[in-house]
Short mmCIF file of N, CA and C and ligand atoms in Angstrom, two decimals:
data_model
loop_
_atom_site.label_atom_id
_atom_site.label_comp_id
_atom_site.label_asym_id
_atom_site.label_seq_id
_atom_site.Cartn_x
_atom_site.Cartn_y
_atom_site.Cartn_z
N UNK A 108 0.84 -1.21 0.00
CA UNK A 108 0.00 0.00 0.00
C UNK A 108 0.87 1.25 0.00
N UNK A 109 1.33 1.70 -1.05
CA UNK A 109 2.32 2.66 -1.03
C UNK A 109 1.70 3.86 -0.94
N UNK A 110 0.54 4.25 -1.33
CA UNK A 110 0.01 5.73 -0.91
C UNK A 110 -0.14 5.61 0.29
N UNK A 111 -0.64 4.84 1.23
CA UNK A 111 -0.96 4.70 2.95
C UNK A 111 0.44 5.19 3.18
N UNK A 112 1.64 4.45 2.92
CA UNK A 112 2.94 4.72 3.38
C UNK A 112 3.28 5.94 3.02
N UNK A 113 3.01 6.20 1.76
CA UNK A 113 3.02 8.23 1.69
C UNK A 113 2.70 8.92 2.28
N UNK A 114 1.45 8.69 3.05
CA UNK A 114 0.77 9.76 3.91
C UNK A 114 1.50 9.53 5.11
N UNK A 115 1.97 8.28 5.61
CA UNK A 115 2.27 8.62 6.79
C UNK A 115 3.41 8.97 6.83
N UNK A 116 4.57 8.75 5.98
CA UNK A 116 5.56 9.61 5.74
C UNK A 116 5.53 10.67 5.91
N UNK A 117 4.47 11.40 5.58
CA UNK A 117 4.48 12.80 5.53
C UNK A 117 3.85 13.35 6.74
N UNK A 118 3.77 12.45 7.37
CA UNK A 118 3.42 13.11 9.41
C UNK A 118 4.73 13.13 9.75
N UNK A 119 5.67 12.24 9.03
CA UNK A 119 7.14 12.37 9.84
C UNK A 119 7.69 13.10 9.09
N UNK A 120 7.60 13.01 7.82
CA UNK A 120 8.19 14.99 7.64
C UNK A 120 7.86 16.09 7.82
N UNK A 121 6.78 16.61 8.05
CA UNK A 121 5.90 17.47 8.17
C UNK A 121 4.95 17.39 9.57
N UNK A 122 5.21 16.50 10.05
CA UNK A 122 3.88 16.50 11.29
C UNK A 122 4.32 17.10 12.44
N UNK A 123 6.04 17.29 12.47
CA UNK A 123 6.35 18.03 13.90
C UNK A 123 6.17 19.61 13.86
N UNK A 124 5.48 20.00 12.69
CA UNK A 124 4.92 21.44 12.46
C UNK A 124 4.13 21.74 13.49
N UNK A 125 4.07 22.97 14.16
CA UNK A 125 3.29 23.44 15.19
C UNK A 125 2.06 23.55 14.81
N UNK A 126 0.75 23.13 15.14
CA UNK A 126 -0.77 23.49 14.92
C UNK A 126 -0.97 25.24 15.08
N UNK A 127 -0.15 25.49 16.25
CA UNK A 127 -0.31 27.00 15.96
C UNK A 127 -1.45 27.07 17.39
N UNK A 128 -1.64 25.73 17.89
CA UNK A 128 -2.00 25.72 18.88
C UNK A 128 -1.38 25.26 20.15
N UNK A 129 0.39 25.30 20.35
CA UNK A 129 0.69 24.59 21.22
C UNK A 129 0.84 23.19 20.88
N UNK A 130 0.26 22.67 20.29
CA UNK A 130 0.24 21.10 20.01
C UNK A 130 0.71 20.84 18.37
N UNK A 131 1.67 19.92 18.00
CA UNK A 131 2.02 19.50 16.61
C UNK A 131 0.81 19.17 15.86
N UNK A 132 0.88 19.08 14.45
CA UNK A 132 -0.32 18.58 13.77
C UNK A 132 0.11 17.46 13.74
N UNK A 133 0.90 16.42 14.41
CA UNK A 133 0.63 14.93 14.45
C UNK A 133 0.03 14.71 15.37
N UNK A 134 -0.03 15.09 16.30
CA UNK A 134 -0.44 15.01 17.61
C UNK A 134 -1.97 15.76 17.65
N UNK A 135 -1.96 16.74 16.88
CA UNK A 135 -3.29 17.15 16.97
C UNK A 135 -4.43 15.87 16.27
N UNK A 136 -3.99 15.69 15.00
CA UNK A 136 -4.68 14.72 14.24
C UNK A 136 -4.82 13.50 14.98
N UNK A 137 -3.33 13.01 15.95
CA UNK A 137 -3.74 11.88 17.26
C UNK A 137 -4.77 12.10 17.70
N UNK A 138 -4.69 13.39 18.51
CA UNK A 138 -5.53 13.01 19.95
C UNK A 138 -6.97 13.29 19.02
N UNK A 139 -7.55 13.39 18.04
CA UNK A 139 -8.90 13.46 17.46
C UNK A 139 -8.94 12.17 16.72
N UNK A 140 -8.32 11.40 16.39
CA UNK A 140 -8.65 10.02 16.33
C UNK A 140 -8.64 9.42 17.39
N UNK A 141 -8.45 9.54 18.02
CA UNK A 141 -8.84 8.91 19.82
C UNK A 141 -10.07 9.61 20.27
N UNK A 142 -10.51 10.61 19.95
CA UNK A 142 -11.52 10.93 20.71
C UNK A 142 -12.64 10.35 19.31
N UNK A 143 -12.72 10.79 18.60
CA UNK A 143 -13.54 9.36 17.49
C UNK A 143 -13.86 8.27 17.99
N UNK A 144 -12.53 7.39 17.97
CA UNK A 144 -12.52 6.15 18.55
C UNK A 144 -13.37 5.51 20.02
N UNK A 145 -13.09 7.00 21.10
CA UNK A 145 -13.75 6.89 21.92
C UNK A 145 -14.95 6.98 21.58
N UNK A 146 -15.01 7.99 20.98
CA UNK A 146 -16.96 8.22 20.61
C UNK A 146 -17.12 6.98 19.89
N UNK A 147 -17.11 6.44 19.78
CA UNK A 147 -17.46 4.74 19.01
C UNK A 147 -17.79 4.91 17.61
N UNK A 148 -16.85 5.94 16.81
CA UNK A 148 -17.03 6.31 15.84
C UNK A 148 -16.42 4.78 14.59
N UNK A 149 -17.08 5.02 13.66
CA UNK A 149 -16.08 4.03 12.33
C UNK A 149 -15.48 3.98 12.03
N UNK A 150 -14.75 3.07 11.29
CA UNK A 150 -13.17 3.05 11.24
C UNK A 150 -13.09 4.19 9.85
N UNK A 151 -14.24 4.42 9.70
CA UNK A 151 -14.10 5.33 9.05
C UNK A 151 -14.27 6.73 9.08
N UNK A 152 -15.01 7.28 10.04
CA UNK A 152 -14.92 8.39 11.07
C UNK A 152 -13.33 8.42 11.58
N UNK A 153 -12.89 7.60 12.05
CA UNK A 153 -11.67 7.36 13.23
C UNK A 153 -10.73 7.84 11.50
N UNK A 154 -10.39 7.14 10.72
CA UNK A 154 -9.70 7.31 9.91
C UNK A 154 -9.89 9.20 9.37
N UNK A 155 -11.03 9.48 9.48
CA UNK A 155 -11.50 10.86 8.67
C UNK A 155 -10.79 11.94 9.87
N UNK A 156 -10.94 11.68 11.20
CA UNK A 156 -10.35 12.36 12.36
C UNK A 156 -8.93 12.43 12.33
N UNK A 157 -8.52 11.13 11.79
CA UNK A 157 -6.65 11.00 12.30
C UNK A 157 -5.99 11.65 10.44
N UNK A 158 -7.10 11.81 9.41
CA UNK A 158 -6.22 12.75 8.22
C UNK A 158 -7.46 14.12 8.03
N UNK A 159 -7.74 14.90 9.17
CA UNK A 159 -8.63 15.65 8.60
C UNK A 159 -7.86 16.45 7.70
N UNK A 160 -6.33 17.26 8.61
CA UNK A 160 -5.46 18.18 7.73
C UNK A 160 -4.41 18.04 7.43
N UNK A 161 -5.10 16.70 6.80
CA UNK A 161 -3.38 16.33 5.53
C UNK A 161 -3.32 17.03 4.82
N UNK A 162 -4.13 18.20 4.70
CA UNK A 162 -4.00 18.98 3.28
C UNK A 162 -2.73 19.89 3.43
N UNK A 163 -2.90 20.38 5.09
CA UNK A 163 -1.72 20.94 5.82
C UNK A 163 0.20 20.44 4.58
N UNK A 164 -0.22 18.88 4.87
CA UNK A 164 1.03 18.34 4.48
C UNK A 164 1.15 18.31 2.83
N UNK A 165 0.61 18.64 2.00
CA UNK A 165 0.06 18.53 0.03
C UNK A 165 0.87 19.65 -0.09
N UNK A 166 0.19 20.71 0.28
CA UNK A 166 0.68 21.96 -0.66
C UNK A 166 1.30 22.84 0.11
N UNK A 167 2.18 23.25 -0.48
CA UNK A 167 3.50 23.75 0.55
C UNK A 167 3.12 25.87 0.16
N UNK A 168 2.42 25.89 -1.15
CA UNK A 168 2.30 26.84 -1.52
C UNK A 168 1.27 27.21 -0.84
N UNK A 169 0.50 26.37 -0.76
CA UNK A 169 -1.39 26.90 0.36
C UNK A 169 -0.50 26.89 1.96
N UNK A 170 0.55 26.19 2.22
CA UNK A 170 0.80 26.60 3.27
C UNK A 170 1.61 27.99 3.65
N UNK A 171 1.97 28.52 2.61
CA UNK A 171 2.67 29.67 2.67
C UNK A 171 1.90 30.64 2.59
N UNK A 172 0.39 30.55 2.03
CA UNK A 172 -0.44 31.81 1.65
C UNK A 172 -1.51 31.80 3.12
N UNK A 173 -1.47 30.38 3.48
CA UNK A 173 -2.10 30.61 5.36
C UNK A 173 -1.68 31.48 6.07
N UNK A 174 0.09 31.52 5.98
CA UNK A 174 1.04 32.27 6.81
C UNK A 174 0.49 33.54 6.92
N UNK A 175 0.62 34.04 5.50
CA UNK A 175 0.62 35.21 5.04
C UNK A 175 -1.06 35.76 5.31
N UNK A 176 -2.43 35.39 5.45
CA UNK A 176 -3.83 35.64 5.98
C UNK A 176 -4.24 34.84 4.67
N UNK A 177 -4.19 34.09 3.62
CA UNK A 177 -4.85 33.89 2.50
C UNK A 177 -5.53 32.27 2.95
N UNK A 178 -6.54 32.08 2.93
CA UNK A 178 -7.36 30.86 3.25
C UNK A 178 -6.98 30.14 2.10
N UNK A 179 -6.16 28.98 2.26
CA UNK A 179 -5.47 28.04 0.75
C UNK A 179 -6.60 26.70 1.10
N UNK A 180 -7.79 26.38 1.62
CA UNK A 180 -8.65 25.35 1.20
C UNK A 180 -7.86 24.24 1.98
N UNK A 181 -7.47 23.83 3.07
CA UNK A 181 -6.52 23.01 3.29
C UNK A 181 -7.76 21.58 3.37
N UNK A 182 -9.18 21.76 3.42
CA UNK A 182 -10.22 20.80 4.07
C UNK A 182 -10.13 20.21 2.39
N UNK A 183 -10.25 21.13 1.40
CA UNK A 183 -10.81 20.50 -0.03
C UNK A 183 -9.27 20.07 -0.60
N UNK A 184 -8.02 20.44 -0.45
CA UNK A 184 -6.78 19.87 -1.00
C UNK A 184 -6.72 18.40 -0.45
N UNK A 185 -7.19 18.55 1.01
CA UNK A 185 -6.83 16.90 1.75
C UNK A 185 -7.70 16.13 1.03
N UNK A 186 -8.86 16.19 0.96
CA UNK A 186 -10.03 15.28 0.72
C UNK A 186 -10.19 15.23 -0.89
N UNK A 187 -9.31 16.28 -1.89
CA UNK A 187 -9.68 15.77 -2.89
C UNK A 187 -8.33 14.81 -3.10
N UNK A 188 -7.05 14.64 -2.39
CA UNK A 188 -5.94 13.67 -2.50
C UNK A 188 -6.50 12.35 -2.15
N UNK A 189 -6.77 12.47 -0.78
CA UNK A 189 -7.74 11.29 -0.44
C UNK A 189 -8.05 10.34 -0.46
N UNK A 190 -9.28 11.15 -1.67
CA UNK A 190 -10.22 10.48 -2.50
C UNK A 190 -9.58 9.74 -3.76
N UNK A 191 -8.12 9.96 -3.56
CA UNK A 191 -7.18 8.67 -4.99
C UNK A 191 -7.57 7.23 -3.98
N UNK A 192 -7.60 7.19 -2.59
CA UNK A 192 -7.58 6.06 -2.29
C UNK A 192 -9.05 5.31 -1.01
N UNK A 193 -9.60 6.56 -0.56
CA UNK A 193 -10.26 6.93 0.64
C UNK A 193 -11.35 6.47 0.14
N UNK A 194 -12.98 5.83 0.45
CA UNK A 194 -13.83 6.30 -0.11
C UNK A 194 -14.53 7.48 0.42
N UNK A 195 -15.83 8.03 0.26
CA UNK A 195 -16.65 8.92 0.44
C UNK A 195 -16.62 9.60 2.17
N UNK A 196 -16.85 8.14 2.90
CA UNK A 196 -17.10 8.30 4.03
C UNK A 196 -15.88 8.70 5.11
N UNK A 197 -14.81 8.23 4.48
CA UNK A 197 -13.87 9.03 4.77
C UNK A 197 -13.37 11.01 4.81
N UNK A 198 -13.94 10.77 3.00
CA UNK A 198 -13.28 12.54 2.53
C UNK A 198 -14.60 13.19 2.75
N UNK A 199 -15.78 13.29 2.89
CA UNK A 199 -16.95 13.80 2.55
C UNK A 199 -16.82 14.80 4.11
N UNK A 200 -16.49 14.12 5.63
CA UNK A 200 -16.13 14.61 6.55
C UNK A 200 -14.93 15.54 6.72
N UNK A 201 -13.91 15.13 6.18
CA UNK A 201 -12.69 16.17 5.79
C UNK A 201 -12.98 17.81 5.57
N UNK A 202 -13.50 16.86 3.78
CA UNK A 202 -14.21 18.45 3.06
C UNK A 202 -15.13 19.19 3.94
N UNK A 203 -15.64 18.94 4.53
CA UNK A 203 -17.26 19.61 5.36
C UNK A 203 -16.73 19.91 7.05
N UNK A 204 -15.54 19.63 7.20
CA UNK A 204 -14.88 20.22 8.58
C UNK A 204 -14.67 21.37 9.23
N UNK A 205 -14.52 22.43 8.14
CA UNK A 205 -13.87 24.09 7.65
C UNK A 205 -15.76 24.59 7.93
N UNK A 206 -16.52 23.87 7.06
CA UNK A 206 -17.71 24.54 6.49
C UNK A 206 -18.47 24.39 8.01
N UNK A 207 -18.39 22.96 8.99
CA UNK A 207 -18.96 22.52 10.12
C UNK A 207 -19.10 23.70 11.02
N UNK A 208 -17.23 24.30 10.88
CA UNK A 208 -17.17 24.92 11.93
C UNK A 208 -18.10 26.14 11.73
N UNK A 209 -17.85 27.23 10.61
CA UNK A 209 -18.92 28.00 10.14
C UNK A 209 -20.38 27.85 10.83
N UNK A 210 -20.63 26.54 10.12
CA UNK A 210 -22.33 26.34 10.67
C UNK A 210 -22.62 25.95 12.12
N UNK A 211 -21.53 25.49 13.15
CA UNK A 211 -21.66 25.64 14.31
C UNK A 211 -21.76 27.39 15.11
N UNK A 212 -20.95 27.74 14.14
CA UNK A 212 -21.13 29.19 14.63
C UNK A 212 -22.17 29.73 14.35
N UNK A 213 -22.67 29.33 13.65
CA UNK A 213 -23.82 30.44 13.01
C UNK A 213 -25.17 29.59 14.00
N UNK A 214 -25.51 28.41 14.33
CA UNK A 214 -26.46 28.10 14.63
C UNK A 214 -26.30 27.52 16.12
N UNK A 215 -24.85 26.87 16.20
CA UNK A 215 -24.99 27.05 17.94
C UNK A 215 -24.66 27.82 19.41
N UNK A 216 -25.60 28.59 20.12
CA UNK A 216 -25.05 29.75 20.49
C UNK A 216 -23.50 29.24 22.11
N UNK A 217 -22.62 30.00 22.48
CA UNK A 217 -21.69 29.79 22.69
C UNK A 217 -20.27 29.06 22.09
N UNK A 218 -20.90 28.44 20.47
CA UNK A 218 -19.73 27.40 19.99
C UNK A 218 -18.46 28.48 20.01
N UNK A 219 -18.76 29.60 18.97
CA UNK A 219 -17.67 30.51 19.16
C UNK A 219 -17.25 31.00 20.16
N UNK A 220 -17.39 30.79 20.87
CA UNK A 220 -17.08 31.49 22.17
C UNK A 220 -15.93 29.76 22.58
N UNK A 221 -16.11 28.83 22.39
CA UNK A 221 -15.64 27.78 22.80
C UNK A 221 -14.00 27.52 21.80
N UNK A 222 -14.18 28.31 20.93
CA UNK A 222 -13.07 28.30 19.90
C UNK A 222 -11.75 28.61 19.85
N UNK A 223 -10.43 27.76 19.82
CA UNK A 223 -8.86 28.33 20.18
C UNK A 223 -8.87 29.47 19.46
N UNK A 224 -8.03 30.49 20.04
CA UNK A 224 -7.58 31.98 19.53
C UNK A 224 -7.08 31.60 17.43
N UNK A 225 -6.59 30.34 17.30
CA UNK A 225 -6.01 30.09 15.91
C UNK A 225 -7.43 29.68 14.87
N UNK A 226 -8.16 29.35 15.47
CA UNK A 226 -9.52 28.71 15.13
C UNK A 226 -10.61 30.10 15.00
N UNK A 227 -10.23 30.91 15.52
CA UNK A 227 -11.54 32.33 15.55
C UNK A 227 -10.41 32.84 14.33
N UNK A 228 -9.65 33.16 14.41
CA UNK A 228 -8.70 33.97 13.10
C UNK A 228 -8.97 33.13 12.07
N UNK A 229 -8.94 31.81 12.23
CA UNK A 229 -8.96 31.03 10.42
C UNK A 229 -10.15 31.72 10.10
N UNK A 230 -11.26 31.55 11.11
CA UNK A 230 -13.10 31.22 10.27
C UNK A 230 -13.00 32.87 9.70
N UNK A 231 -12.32 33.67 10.10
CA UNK A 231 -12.37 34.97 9.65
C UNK A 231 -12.52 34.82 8.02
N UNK A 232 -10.73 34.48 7.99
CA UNK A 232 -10.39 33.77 6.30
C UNK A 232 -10.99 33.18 5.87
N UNK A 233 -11.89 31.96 6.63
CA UNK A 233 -12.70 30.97 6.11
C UNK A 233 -14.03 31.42 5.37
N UNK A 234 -14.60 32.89 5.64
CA UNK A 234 -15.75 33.52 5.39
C UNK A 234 -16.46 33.72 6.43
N UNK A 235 -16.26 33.02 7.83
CA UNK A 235 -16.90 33.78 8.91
C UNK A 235 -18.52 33.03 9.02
N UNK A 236 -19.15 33.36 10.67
CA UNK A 236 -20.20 32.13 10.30
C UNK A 236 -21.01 32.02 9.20
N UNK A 237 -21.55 31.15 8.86
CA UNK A 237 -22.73 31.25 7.23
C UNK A 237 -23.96 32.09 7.63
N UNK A 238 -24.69 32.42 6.63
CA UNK A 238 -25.71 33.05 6.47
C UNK A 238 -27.16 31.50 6.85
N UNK A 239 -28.35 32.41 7.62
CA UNK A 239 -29.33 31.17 7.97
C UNK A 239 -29.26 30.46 6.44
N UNK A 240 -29.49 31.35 4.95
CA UNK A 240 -29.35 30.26 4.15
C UNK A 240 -28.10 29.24 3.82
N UNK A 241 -26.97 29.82 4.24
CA UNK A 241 -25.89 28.74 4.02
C UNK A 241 -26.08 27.54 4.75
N UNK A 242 -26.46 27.99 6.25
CA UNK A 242 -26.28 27.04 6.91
C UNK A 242 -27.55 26.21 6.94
N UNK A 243 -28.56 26.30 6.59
CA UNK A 243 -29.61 25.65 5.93
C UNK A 243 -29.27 24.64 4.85
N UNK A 244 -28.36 25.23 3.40
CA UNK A 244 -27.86 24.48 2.92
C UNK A 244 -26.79 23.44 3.60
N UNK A 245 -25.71 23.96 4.07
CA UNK A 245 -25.06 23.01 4.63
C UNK A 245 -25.98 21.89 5.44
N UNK A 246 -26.65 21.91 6.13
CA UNK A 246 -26.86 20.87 7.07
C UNK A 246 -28.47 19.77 6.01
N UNK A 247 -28.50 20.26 4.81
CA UNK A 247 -29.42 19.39 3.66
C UNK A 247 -28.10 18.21 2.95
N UNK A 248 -26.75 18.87 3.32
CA UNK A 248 -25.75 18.07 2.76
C UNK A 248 -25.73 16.35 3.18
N UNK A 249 -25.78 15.61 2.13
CA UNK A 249 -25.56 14.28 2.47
C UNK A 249 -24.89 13.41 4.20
N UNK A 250 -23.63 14.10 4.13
CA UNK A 250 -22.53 13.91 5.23
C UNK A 250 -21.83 15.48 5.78
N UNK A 251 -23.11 16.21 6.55
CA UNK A 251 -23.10 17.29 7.45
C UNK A 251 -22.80 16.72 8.78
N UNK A 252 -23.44 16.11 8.87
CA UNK A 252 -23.67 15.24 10.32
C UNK A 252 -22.57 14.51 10.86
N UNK A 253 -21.51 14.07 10.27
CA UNK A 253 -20.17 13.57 10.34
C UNK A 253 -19.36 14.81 10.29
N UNK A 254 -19.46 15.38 9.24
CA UNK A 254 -18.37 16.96 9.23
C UNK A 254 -18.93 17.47 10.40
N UNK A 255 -19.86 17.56 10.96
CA UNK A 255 -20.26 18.29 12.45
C UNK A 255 -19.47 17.41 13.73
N UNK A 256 -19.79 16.21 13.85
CA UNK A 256 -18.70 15.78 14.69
C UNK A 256 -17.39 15.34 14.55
N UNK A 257 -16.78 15.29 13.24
CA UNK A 257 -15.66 15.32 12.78
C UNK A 257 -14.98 16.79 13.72
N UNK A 258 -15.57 18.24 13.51
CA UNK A 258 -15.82 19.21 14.14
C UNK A 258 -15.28 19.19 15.75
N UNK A 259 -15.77 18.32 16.19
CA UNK A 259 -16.32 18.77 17.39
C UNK A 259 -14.48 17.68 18.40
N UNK A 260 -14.28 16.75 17.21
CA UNK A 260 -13.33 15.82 17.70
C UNK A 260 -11.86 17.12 17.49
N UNK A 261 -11.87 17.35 16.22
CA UNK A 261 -10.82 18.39 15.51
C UNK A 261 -10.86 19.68 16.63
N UNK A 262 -12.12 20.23 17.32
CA UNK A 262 -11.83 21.58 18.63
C UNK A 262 -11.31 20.80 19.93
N UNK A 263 -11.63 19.80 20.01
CA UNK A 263 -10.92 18.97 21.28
C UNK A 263 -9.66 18.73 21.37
N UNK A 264 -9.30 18.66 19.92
CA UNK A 264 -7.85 18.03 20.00
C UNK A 264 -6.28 18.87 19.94
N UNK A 265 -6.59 19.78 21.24
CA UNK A 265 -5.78 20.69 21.34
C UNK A 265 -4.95 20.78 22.39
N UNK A 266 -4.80 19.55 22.85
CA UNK A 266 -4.61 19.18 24.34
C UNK A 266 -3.07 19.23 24.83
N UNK A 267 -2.32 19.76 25.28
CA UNK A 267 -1.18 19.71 25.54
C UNK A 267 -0.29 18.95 26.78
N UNK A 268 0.16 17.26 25.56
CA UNK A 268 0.59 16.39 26.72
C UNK A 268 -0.13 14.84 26.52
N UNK A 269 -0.91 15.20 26.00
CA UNK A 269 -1.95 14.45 26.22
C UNK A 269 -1.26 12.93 25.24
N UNK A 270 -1.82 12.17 26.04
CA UNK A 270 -0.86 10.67 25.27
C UNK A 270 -1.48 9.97 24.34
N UNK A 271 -1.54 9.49 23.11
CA UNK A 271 -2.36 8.70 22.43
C UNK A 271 -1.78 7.95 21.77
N UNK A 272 -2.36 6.75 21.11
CA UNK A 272 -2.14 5.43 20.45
C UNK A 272 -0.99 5.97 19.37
N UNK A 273 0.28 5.21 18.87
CA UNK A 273 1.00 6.23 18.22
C UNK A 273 -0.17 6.12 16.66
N UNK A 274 0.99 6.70 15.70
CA UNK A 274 0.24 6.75 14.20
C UNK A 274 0.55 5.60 13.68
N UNK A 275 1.59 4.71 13.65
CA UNK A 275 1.74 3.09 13.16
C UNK A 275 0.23 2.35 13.39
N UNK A 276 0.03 2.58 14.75
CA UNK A 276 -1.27 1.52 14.80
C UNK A 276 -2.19 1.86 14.35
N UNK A 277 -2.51 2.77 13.30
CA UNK A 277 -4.20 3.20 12.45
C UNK A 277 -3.75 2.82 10.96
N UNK A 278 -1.96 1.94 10.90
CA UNK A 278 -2.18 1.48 9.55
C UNK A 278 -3.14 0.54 9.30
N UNK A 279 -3.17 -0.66 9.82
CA UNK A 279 -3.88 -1.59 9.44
C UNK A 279 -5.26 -0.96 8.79
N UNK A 280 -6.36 0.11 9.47
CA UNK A 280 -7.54 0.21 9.23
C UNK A 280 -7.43 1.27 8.47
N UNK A 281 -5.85 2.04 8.30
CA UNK A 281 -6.24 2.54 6.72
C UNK A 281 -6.09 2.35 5.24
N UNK A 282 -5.37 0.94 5.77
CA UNK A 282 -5.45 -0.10 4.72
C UNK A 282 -6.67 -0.70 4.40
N UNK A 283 -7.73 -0.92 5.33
CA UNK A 283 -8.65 -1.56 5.34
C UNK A 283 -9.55 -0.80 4.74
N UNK A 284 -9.71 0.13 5.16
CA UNK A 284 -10.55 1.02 4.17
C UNK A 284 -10.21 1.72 3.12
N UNK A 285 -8.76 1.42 2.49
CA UNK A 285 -8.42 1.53 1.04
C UNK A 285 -8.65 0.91 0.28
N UNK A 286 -9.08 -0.81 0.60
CA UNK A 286 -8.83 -1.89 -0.65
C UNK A 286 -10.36 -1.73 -0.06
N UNK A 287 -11.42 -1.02 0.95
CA UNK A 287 -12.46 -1.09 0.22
C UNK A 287 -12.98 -0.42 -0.99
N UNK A 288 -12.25 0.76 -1.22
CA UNK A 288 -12.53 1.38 -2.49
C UNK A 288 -12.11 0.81 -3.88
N UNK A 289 -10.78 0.22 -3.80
CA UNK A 289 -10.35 -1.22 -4.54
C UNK A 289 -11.36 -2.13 -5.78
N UNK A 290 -12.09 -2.54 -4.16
CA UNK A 290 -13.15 -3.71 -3.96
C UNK A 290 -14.29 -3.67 -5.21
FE1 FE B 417 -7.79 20.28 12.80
#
């Protein structure tokens, strides 16, 4: 499975990058596949939690225009790579993670208020909460309902210290849910 081994390569080149929250984005993407896992989520939820922002690791140019205030799509770069090997239920949560947070803001009252200082500056870039019709649309979306707790695993996982399963042991099941797309 040489794309599985690509991606995770690229937590060890790229994953000791700071989240910008105190915590690495390997470690961030950890501790939200553990809290998945805990939530008795699927191996395909659990899988969608532990690569929400691989997109982080793709494009080196969207990561330079983040730096700089420019919103480079990091939810739609991850999930459309992905999707070379992922099926739906995997990337559909990815893509709809960025948009979740939006529509949590806009429709649940205190979410923003619950949000890391790096997380209120993105949604700025991101377009800021949706309009009642966006977020109307959003939540008619097929797989809202996963990007909402995909959401909710991705604001948790900011934890500093915090110990989790390493990244070797989520090969097996992201193998498993590669050769289902295969299949
Ligand atoms: Fe995240």
């Amino acid at each position: 499975m040489r794309v599985i081994d690509d991606i995770l390569e690229r937590y060890r080149i790229s994953g000791d990058r700071s989240y910008g929250e105190h915590v690495t984005q390997t470690a961030h993407m950890l501790q939200a596949a553990m809290f998945a896992a805990d939530g008795g989520e699927t191996d395909a939820m659990i899988a969608a939690a532990l690569l929400h922002d691989v997109g982080h690791f793709i494009d080196d140019a969207g990561e330079a225009a983040e730096r700089d205030g420019i919103d480079a799509g990091h939810e739609s770069i991850g999930a459309a790579w992905l999707s070379q090997v992922f099926p739906l239920e995997v990337t559909a949560p990815i893509a709809l993670h960025v948009a979740a947070k939006r529509y949590l803001c806009a429709t649940e009252p205190g979410y923003a208020d619950g949000l890391s200082d790096a997380s209120r500056l993105s949604l700025r870039l991101q377009g800021g909460p949706f309009t009642p019709a966006e977020a109307r649309a959003f939540a008619a979306l097929p797989h809202a309902r996963d990007g909402i707790r995909l959401r909710r695993y991705d604001d948790r996982a900011k934890q500093i210290g915090l110990e989790t399963p390493a990244l070797d042991t989520y090969r097996p099941l992201l193998v498993r849910l590669a050769a289902r797309l295969e299949a």
